[in-house]
GROMACS .gro file of C-alpha atoms in nm:
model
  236
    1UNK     CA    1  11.208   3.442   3.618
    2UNK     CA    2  11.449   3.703   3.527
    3UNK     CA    3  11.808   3.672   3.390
    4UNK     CA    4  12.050   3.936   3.322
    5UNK     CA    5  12.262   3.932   3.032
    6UNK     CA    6  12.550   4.207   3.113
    7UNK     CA    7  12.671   4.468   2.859
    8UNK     CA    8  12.588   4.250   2.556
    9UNK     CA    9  12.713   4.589   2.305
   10UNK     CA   10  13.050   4.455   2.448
   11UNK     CA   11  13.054   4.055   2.530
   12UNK     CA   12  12.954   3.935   2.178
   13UNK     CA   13  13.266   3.796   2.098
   14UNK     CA   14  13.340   3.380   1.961
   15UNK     CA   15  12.968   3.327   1.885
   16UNK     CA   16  12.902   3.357   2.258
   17UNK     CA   17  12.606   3.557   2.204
   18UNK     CA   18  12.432   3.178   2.115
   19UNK     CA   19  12.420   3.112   2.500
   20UNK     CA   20  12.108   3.366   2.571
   21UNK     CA   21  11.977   3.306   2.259
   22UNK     CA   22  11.930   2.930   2.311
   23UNK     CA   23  11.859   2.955   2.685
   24UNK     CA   24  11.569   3.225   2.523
   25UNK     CA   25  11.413   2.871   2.351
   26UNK     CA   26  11.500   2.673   2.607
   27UNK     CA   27  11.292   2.899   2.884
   28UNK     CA   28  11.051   3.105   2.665
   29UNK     CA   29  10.865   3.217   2.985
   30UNK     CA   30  11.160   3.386   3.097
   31UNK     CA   31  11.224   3.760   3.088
   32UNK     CA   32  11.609   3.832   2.938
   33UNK     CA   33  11.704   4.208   3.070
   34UNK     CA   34  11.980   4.309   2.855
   35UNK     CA   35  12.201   4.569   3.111
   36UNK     CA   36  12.454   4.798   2.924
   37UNK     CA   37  12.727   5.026   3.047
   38UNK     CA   38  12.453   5.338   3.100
   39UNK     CA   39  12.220   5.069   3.325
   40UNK     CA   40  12.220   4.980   3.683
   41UNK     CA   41  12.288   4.636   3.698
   42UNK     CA   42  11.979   4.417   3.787
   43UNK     CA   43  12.135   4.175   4.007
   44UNK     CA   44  12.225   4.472   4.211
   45UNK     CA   45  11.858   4.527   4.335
   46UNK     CA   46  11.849   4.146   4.369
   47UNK     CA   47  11.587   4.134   4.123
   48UNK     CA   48  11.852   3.868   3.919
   49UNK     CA   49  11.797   3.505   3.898
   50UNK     CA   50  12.066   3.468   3.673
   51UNK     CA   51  12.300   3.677   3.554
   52UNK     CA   52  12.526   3.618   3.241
   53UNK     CA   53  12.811   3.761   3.045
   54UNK     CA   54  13.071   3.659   2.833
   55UNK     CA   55  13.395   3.697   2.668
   56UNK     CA   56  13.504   4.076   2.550
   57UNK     CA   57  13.781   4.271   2.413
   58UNK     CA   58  14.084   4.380   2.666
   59UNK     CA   59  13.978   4.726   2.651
   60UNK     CA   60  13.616   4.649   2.718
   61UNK     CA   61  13.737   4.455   3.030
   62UNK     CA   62  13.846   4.739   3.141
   63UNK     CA   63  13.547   4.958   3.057
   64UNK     CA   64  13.310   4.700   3.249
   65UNK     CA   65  13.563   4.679   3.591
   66UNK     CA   66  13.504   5.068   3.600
   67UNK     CA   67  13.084   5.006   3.555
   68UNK     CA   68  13.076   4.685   3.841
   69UNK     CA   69  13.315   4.902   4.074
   70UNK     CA   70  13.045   5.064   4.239
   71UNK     CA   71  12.848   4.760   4.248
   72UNK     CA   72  13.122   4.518   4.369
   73UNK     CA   73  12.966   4.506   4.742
   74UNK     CA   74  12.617   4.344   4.561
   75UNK     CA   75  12.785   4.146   4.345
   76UNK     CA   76  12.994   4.001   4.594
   77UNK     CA   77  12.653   3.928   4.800
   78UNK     CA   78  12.498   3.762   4.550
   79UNK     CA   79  12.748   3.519   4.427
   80UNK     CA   80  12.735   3.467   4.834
   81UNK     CA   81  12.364   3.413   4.835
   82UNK     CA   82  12.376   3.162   4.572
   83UNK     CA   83  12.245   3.367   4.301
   84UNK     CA   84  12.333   3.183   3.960
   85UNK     CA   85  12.643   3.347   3.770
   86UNK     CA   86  12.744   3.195   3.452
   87UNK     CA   87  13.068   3.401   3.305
   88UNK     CA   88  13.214   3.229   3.003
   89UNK     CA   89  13.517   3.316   2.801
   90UNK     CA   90  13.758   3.601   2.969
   91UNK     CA   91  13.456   3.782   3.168
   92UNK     CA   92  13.541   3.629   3.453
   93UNK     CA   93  13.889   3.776   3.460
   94UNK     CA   94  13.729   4.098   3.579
   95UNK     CA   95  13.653   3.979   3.911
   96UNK     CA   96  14.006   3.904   3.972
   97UNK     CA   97  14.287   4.081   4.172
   98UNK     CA   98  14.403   4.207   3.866
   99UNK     CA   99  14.481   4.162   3.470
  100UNK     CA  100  14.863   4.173   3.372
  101UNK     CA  101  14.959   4.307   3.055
  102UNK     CA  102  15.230   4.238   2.827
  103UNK     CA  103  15.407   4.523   2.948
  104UNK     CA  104  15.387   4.386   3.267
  105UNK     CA  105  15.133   4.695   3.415
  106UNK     CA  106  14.840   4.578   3.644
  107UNK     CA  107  14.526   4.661   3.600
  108UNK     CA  108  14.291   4.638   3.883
  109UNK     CA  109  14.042   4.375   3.878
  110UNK     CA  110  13.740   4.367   4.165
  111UNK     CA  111  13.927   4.135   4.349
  112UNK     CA  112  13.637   3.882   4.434
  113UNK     CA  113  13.842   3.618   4.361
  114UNK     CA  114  14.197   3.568   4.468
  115UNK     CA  115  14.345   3.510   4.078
  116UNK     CA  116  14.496   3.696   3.829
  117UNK     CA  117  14.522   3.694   3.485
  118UNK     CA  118  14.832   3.710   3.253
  119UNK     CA  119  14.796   3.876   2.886
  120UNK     CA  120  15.024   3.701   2.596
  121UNK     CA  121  14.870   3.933   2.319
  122UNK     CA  122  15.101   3.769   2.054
  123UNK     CA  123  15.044   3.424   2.186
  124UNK     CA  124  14.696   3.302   2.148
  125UNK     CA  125  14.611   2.951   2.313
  126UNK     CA  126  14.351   2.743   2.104
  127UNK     CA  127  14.224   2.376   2.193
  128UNK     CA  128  13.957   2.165   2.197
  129UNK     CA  129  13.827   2.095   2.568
  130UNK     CA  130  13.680   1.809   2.685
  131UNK     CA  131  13.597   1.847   3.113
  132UNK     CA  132  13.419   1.687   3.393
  133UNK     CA  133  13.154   1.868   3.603
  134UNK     CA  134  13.046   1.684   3.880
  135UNK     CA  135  12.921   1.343   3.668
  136UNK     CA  136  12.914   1.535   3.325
  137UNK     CA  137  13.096   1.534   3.067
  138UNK     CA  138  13.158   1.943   2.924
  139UNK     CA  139  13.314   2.000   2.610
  140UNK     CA  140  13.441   2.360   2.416
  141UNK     CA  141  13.660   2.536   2.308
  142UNK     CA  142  13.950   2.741   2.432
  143UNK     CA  143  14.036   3.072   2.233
  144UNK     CA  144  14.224   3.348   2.470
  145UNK     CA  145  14.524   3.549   2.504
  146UNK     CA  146  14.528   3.505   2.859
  147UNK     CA  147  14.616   3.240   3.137
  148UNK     CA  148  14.505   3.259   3.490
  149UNK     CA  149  14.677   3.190   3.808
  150UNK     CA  150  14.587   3.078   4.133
  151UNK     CA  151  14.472   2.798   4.330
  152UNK     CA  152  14.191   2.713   4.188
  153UNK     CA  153  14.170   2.342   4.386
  154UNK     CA  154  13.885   2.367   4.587
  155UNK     CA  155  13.683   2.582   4.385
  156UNK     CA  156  13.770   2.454   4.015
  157UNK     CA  157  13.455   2.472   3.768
  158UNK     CA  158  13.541   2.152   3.593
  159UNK     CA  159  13.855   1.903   3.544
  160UNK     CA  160  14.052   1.852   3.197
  161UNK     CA  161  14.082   1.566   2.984
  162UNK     CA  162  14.172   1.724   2.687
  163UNK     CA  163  14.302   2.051   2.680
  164UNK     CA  164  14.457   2.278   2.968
  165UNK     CA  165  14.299   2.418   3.307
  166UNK     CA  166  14.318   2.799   3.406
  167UNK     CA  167  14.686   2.759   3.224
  168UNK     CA  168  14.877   2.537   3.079
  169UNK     CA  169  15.038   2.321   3.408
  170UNK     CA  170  14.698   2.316   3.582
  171UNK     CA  171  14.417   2.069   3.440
  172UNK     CA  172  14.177   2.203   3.698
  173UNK     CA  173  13.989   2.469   3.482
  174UNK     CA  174  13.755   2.784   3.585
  175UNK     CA  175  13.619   2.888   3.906
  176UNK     CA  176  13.348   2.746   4.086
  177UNK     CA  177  13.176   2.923   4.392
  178UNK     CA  178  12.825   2.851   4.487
  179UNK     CA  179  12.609   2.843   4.128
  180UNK     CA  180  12.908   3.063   4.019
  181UNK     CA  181  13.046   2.950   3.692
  182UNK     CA  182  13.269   3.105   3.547
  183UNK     CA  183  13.491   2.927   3.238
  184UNK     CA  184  13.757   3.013   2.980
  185UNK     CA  185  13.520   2.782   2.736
  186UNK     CA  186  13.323   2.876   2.499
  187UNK     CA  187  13.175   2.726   2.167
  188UNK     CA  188  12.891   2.867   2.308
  189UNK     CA  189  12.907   2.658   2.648
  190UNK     CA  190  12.517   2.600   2.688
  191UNK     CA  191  12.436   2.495   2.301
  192UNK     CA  192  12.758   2.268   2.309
  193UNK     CA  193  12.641   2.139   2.633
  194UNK     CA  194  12.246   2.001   2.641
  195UNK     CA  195  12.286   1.842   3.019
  196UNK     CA  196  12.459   2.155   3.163
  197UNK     CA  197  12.223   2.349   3.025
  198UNK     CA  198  11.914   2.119   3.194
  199UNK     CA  199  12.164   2.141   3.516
  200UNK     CA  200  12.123   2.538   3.492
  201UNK     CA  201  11.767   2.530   3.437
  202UNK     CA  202  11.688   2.302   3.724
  203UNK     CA  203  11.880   2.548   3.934
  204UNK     CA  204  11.662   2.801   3.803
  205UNK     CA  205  11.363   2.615   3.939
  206UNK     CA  206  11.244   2.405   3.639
  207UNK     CA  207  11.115   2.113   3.726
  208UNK     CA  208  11.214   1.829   3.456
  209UNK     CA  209  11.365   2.021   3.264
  210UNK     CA  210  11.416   1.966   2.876
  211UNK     CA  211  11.634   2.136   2.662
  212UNK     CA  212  11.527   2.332   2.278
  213UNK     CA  213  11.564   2.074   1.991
  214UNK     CA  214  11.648   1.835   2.257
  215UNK     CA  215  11.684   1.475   2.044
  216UNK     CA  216  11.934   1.715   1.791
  217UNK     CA  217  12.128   1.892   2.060
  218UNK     CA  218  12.188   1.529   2.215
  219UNK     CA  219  12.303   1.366   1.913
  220UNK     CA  220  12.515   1.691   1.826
  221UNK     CA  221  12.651   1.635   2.213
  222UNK     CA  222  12.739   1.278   2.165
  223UNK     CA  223  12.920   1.312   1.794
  224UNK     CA  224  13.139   1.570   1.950
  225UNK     CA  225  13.221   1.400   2.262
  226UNK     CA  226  13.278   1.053   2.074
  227UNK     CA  227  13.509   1.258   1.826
  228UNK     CA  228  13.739   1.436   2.160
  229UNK     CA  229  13.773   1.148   2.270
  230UNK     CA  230  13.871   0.925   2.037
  231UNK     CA  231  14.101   1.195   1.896
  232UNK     CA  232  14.219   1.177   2.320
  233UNK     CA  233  14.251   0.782   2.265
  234UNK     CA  234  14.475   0.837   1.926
  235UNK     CA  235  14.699   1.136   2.066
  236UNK     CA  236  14.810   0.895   2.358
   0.00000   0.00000   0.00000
């Protein structure tokens, strides 16, 4: 089993790095390829099973669009073939039409999916999240200076409780093609999240499978998700 974590000198950002790192526990039999901005990407000799990267600065965004460009054609097959993408934070913004800035300039995204993103650089959105994937319950945090937009309706990664969607009149957040994830939350997603994470490994072919420091992540899981939502209960 390989997975791909991409340009991780530039997608470090909100403690995201924690994803890898626990998935590393959580499949020690696993081989992590790190891929920077000098490196072919992996998943674009299909040698992927997974392929992660999260949230970066606006100038790296636009530093990795110019390094997938040539690969855009692969990527786009993969996603299609069902390979397993998990983009958290503003990475997935890349694979939009494009990124708007505050001075209203476009900058060309990959286009694999028909969004865009809007930049507020003096108005950063914060907020506890608390979703629902499939029968799960997800739960994060928000911390961006951008909203998408888009209809994301029948392709949505998860549904809002608490907190906004791709922006702030949609409750329908992130994108969700094939085993395509890709999600403004972060926290980091897969240490917050002990059943999504067993979801991801099970896609990855693990059979039964059990979580790192699985009795503490679940009673981490549940002290969270009983605080959102009795916060939820209070605020209405």
């Amino acid at each position: 089993m390989r997975i791909e974590i991409l340009y991780p000198e530039l997608c470090n950002l909100f403690g995201d790095t924690g994803n890898m790192k626990y998935l590393r526990l959580c499949l020690p039999d696993a081989e992590f390829v790190q891929t920077s901005l000098h490196d072919t990407p992996l998943f674009a000799t299909g040698d992927a099973d997974m392929v992660y990267m999260g949230p970066c600065t606006e100038n790296s965004q636009e530093k990795i669009i110019k390094h997938l460009s040539p690969f855009k054609k692969q990527l786009e097959e993969q996603i299609n073939n069902n390979k397993i993408f998990l983009f958290t934070g503003n990475a997935m913004e890349v694979l939009f039409n494009y990124i708007e800035t505050d001075e209203n300039e476009k900058i060309q995204g990959l286009g694999l999916f028909d969004f865009y993103a809007k930049r507020q650089l003096m108005k950063r959105i914060n907020c506890v999240s608390l979703c629902r994937f499939q029968e799960l319950d997800i739960v994060g945090f928000k911390t961006q200076f951008t909203m998408s937009y888009g209809d994301n309706s029948d392709c949505f990664f998860a549904s809002a409780e608490h907190g906004i969607g791709i922006n702030d009149t949609s409750n329908l957040e992130g994108i969700h093609k094939n085993n395509f994830f890709g999600t403004n939350l972060v926290g980091p997603l897969l240490v917050l999240n002990p059943y999504f994470t067993e979801y991801i490994m099970k896609l990855l072919g693990v059979e039964n499978p059990q979580v790192a420091y699985r009795k503490e992540s679940l009673t981490a899981y549940n002290k969270r998700l009983n605080e959102i939502k009795t916060k939820n209960l209070k605020d209405h």
